[in-house]
CSV table of C-alpha atoms and ligand atoms in Angstrom, one decimal:
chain,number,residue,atom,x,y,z
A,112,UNK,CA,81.0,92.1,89.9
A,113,UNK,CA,81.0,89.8,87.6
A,114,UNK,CA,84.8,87.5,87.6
A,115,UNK,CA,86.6,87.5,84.6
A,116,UNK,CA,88.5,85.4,82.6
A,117,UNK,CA,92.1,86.2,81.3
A,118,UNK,CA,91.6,87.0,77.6
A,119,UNK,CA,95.1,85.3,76.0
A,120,UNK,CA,94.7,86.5,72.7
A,121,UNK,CA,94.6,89.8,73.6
A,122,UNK,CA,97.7,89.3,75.1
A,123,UNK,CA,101.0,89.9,73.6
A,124,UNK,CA,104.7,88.9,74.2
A,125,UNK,CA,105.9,92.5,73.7
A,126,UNK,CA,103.2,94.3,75.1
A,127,UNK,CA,104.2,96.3,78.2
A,128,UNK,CA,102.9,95.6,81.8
A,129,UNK,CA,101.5,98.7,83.6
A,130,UNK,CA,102.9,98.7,87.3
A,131,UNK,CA,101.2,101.5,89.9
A,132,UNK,CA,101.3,102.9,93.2
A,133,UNK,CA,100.1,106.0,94.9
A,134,UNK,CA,103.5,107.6,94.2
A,135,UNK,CA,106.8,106.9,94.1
A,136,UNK,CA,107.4,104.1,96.6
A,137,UNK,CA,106.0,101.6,93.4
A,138,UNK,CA,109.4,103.1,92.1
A,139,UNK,CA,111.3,100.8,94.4
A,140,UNK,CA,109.4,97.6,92.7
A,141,UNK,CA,109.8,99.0,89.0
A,142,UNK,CA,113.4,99.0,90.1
A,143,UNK,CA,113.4,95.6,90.4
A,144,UNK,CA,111.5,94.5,87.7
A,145,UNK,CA,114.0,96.2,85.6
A,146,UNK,CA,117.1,94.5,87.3
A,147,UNK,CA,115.2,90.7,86.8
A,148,UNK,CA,113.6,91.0,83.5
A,149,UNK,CA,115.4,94.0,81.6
A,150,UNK,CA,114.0,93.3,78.1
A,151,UNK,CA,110.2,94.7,79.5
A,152,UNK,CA,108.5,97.5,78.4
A,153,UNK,CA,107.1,98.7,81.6
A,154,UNK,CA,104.5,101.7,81.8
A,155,UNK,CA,104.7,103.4,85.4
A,156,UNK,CA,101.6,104.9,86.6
A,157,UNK,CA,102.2,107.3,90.3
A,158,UNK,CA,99.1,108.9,91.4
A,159,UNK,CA,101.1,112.0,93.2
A,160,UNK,CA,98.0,113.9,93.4
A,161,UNK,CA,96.1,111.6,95.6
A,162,UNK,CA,98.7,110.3,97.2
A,163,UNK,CA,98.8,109.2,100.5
A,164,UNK,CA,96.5,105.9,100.3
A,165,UNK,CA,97.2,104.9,103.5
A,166,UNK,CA,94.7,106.8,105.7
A,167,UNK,CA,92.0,106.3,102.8
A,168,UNK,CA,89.0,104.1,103.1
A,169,UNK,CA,88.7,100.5,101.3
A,170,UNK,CA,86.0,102.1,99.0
A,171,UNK,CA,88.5,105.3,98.1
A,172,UNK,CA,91.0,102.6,97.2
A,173,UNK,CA,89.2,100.4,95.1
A,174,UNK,CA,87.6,103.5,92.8
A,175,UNK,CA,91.2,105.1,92.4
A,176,UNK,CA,92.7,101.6,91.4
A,177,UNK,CA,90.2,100.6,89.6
A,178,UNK,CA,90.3,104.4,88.0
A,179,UNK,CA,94.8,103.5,86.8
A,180,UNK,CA,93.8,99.7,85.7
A,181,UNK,CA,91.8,101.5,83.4
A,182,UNK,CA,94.2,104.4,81.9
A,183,UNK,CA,96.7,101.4,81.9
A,184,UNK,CA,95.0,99.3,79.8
A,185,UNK,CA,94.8,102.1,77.1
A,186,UNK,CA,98.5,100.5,76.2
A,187,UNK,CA,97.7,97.0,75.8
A,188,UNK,CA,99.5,95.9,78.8
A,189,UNK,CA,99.8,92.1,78.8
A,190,UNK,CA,100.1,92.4,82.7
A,191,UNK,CA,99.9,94.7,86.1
A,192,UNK,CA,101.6,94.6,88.8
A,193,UNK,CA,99.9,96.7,91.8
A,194,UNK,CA,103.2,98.2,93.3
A,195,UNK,CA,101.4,99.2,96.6
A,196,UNK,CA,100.1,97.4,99.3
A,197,UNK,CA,97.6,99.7,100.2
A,198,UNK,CA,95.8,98.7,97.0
A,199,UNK,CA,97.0,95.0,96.9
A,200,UNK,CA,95.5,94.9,100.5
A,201,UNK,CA,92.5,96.9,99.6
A,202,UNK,CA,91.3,96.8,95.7
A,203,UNK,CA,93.4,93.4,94.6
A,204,UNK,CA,90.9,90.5,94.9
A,205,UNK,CA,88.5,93.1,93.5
A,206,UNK,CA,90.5,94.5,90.7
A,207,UNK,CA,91.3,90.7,90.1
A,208,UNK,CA,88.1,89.1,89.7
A,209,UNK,CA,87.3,92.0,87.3
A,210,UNK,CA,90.2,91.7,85.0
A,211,UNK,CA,91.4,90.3,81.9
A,212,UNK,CA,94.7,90.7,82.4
A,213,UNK,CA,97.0,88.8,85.1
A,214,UNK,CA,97.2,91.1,88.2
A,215,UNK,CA,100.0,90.8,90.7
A,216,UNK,CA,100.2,92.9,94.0
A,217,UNK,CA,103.1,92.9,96.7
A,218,UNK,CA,101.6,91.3,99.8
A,219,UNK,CA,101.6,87.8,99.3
A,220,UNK,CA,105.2,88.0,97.8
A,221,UNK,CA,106.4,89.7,101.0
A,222,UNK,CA,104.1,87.3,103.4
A,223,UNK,CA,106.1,84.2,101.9
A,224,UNK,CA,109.9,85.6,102.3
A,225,UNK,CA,108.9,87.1,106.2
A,226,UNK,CA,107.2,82.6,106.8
A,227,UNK,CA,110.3,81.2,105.3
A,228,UNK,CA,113.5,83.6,107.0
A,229,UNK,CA,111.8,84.0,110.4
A,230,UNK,CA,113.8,81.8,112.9
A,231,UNK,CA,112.0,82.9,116.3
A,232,UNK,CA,108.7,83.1,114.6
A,233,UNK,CA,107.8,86.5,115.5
A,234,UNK,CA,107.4,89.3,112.8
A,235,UNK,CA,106.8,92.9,112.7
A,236,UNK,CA,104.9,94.3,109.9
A,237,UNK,CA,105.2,98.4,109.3
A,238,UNK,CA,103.1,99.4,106.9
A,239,UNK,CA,100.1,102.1,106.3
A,240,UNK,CA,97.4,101.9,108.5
A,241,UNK,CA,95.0,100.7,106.2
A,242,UNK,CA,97.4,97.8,105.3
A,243,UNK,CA,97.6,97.2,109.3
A,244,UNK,CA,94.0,97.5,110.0
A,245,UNK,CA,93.3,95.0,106.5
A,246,UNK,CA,95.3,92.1,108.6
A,247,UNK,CA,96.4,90.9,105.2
A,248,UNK,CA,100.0,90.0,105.9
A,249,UNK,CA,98.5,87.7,109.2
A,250,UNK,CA,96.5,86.2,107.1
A,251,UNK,CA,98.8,85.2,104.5
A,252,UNK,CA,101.7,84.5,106.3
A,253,UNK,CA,99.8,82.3,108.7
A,254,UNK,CA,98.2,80.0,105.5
A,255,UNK,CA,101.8,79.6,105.3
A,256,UNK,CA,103.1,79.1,108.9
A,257,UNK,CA,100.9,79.0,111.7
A,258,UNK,CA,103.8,79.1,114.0
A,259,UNK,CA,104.5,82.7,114.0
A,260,UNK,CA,103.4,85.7,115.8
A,261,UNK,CA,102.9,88.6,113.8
A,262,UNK,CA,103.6,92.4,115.3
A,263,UNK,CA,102.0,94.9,112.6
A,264,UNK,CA,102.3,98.6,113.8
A,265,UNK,CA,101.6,101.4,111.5
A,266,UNK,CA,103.9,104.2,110.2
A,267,UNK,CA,101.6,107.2,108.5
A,268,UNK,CA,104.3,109.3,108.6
A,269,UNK,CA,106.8,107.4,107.0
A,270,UNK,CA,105.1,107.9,103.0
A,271,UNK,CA,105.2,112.2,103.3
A,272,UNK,CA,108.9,112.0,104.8
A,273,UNK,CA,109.3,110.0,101.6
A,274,UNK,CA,107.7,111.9,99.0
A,275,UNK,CA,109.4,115.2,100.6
A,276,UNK,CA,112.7,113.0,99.7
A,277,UNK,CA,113.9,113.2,103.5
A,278,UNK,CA,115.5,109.8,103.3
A,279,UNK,CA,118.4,110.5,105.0
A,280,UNK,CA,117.2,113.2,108.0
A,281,UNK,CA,117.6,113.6,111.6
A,282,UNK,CA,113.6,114.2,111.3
A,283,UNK,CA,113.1,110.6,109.8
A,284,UNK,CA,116.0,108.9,112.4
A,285,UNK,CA,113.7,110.5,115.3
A,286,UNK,CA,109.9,109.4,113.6
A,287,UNK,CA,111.8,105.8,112.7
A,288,UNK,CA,112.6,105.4,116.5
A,289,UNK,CA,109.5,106.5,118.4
A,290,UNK,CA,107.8,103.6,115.8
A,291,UNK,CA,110.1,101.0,115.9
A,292,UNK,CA,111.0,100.9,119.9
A,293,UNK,CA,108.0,98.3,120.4
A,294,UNK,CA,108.9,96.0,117.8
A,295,UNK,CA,112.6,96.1,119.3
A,296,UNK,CA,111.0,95.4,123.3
A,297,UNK,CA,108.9,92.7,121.2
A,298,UNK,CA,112.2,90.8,120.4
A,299,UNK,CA,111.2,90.6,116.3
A,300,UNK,CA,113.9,88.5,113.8
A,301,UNK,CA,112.3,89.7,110.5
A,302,UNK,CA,110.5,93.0,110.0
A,303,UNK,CA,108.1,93.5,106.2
A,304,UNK,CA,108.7,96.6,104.8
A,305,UNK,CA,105.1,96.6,104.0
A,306,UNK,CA,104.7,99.8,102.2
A,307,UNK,CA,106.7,100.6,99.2
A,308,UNK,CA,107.9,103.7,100.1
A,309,UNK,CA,110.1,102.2,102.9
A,310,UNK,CA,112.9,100.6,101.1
A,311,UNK,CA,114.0,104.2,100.3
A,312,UNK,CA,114.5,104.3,104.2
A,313,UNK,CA,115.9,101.8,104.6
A,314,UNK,CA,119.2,102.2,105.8
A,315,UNK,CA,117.8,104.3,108.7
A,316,UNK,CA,115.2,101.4,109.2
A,317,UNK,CA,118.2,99.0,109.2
A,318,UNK,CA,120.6,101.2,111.6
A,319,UNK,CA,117.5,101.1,114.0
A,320,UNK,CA,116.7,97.4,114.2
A,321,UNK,CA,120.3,96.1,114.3
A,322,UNK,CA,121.5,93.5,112.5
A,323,UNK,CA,119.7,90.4,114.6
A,324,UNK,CA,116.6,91.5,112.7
A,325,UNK,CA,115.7,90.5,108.6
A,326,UNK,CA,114.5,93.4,106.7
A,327,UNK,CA,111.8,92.0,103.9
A,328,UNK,CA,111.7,94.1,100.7
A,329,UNK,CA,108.6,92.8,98.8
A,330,UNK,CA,110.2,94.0,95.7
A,331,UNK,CA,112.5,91.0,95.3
A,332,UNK,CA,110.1,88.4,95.3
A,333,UNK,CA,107.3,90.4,93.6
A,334,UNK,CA,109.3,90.8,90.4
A,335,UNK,CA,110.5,86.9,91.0
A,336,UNK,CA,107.1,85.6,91.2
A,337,UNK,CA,106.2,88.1,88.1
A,338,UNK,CA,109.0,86.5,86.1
A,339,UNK,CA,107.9,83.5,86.7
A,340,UNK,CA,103.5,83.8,86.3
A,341,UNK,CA,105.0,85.2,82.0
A,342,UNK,CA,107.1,82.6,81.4
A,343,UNK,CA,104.3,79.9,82.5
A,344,UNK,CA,101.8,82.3,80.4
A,345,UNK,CA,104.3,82.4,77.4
A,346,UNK,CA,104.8,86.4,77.7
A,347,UNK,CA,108.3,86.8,78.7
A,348,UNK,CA,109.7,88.9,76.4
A,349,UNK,CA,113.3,87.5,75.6
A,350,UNK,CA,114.5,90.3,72.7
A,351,UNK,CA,115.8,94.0,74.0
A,352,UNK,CA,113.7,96.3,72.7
A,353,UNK,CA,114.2,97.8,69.7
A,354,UNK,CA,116.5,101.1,70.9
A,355,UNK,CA,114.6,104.5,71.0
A,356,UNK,CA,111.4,102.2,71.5
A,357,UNK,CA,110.3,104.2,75.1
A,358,UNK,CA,111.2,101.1,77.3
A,359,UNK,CA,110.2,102.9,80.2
A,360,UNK,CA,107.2,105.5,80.6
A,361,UNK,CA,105.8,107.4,83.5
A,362,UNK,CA,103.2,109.1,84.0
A,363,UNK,CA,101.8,110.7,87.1
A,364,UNK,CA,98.5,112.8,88.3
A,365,UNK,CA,100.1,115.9,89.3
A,366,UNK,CA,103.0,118.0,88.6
A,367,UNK,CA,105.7,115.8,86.5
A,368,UNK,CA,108.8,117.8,87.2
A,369,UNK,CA,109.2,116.7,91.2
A,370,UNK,CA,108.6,113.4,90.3
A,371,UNK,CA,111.1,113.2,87.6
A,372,UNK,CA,113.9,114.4,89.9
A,373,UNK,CA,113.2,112.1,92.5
A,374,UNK,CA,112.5,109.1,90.1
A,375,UNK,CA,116.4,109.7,88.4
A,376,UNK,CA,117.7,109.2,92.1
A,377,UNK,CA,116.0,106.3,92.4
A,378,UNK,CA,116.2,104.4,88.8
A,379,UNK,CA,119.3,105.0,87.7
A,380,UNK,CA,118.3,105.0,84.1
A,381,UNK,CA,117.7,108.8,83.1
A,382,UNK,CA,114.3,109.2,83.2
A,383,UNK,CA,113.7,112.2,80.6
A,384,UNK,CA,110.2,113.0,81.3
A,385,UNK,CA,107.1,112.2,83.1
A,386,UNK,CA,103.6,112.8,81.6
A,387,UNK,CA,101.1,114.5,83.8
A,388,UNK,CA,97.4,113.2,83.2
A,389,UNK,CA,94.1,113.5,84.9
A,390,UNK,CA,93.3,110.2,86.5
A,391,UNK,CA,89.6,111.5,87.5
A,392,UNK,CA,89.0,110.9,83.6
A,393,UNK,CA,88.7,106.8,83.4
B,203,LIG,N1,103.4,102.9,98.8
B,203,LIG,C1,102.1,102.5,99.2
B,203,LIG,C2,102.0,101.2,100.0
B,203,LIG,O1,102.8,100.3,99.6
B,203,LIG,C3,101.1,103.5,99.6
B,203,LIG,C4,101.5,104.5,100.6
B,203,LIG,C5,100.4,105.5,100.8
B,203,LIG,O2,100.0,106.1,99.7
B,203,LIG,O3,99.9,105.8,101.9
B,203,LIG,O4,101.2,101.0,100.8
């Protein structure tokens, strides 16, 4: 594929920036975005009918990726921001080198916060299988710091307790265990939440671990590091949005109504309505 060039005049201080993921966990990073840089449009993309990613080949990845960049760029995004680290694991360099736009995914973010807070130097990565089995966050925290260990185990079960909302459930405590007992016997000090759907556990996550071990939410320094690439590029947008200007959209490939519901407890911002659309289509 041939590599690609940003094309600046195409893009525009008040243009929005498309952010995806296979469902709601990209929710979590939106979130964020929204608390650091409030004055962004933002267009939410979930792909709820294909969702999980996880167990999905690098090739299934990569066309359903490449399938949102392009219904996102039918807004005139000035930016994306690949909430998922399935696809930042799988489809980013790709979707990158093919791109016009700046693309930002949530590995490398995470990698740098789990280098710099680790003081024993040994990590624990839960994530999907196909973001274990990638070896991404090795690689990148070890460019970093080659004096850690990294632990990664994965979690499939984690992303459908999620999406079935059962944040809080004695089903999720007893799954959350049976993972996390070898990264306890392993003696970890910072564990990635390396799947976006796992801050929304959290709490359980953190109960499990104890309080000798860092949690790392990607979402932090992922909408950090985005703040900062728009105001080198020039694109931060520093005015509010005009009011009743659809700030935030959503749009999702299957039924809108669950996502909505679950979307309000999440954002606290009243999310009104979610479009349904066929993603097959671009
Ligand atoms: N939330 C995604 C991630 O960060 C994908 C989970 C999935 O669809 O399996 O990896």
């Amino acid at each position: 594929m041939e590599e690609m060039t940003l094309n600046r005049e195409l893009l525009k201080k008040d243009a929005p920036i498309g952010v995806f993921d296979s469902g709601v966990g990209g929710l979590t990073v939106m979130r964020e975005i929204m608390r650091q840089i409030p004055n962004e449009k933002i267009i939410y993309f979930g792909d709820t009918a294909r969702v999980p990613y996880g167990g999905k080949s690098q090739d299934t990845v990569t066309r359903y990726s490449e399938q949102i960049v392009r219904f996102l760029k039918t807004f005139q995004i000035k930016t994306i921001v690949v909430a998922c680290n399935t696809a930042s694991a799988y489809a980013l360099d790709i979707l990158e080198k093919a791109s016009d736009v700046p693309i930002i995914g949530v590995v490398r973010p995470g990698a740098k916060v789990a280098a710099e807070v680790t003081g024993n130097g040994r990590i624990g990565v839960i994530a999907t299988e196909a973001t274990i089995s990638s070896g991404i966050y090795t690689k990148y925290i070890q460019e970093l710091n080659q004096n850690v260990t990294i632990y990664g185990k994965a979690c499939p079960l984690f992303v459908p307790l999620v999406e079935e909302g059962l944040l809080e459930d004695p089903v999720t405590d007893e799954i959350a265990r049976r993972y996390l007992t070898e990264l306890i016997d392993i003696d970890i000090d910072t564990l990635i939440l390396g799947c976006t759907h796992y801050p929304l556990i959290r709490s359980t996550l953190g109960k499990i671990m104890g309080k000798n071990v860092t949690l790392v939410n990607p979402a932090y320094e992922t909408a950090r590091e985005l703040k900062e690439m728009l105001t080198e590029l020039d694109l931060l947008q520093e005015k509010p949005p005009v009011l009743g200007s659809n700030q935030y959209q959503f749009y999702v490939s299957d039924k809108a109504e669950k996502f909505v519901h679950f979307a309000n407890s999440i954002i606290k911002y009243g999310i009104l309505s979610a479009k349904s659309i066929n993603i097959e289509e671009y």
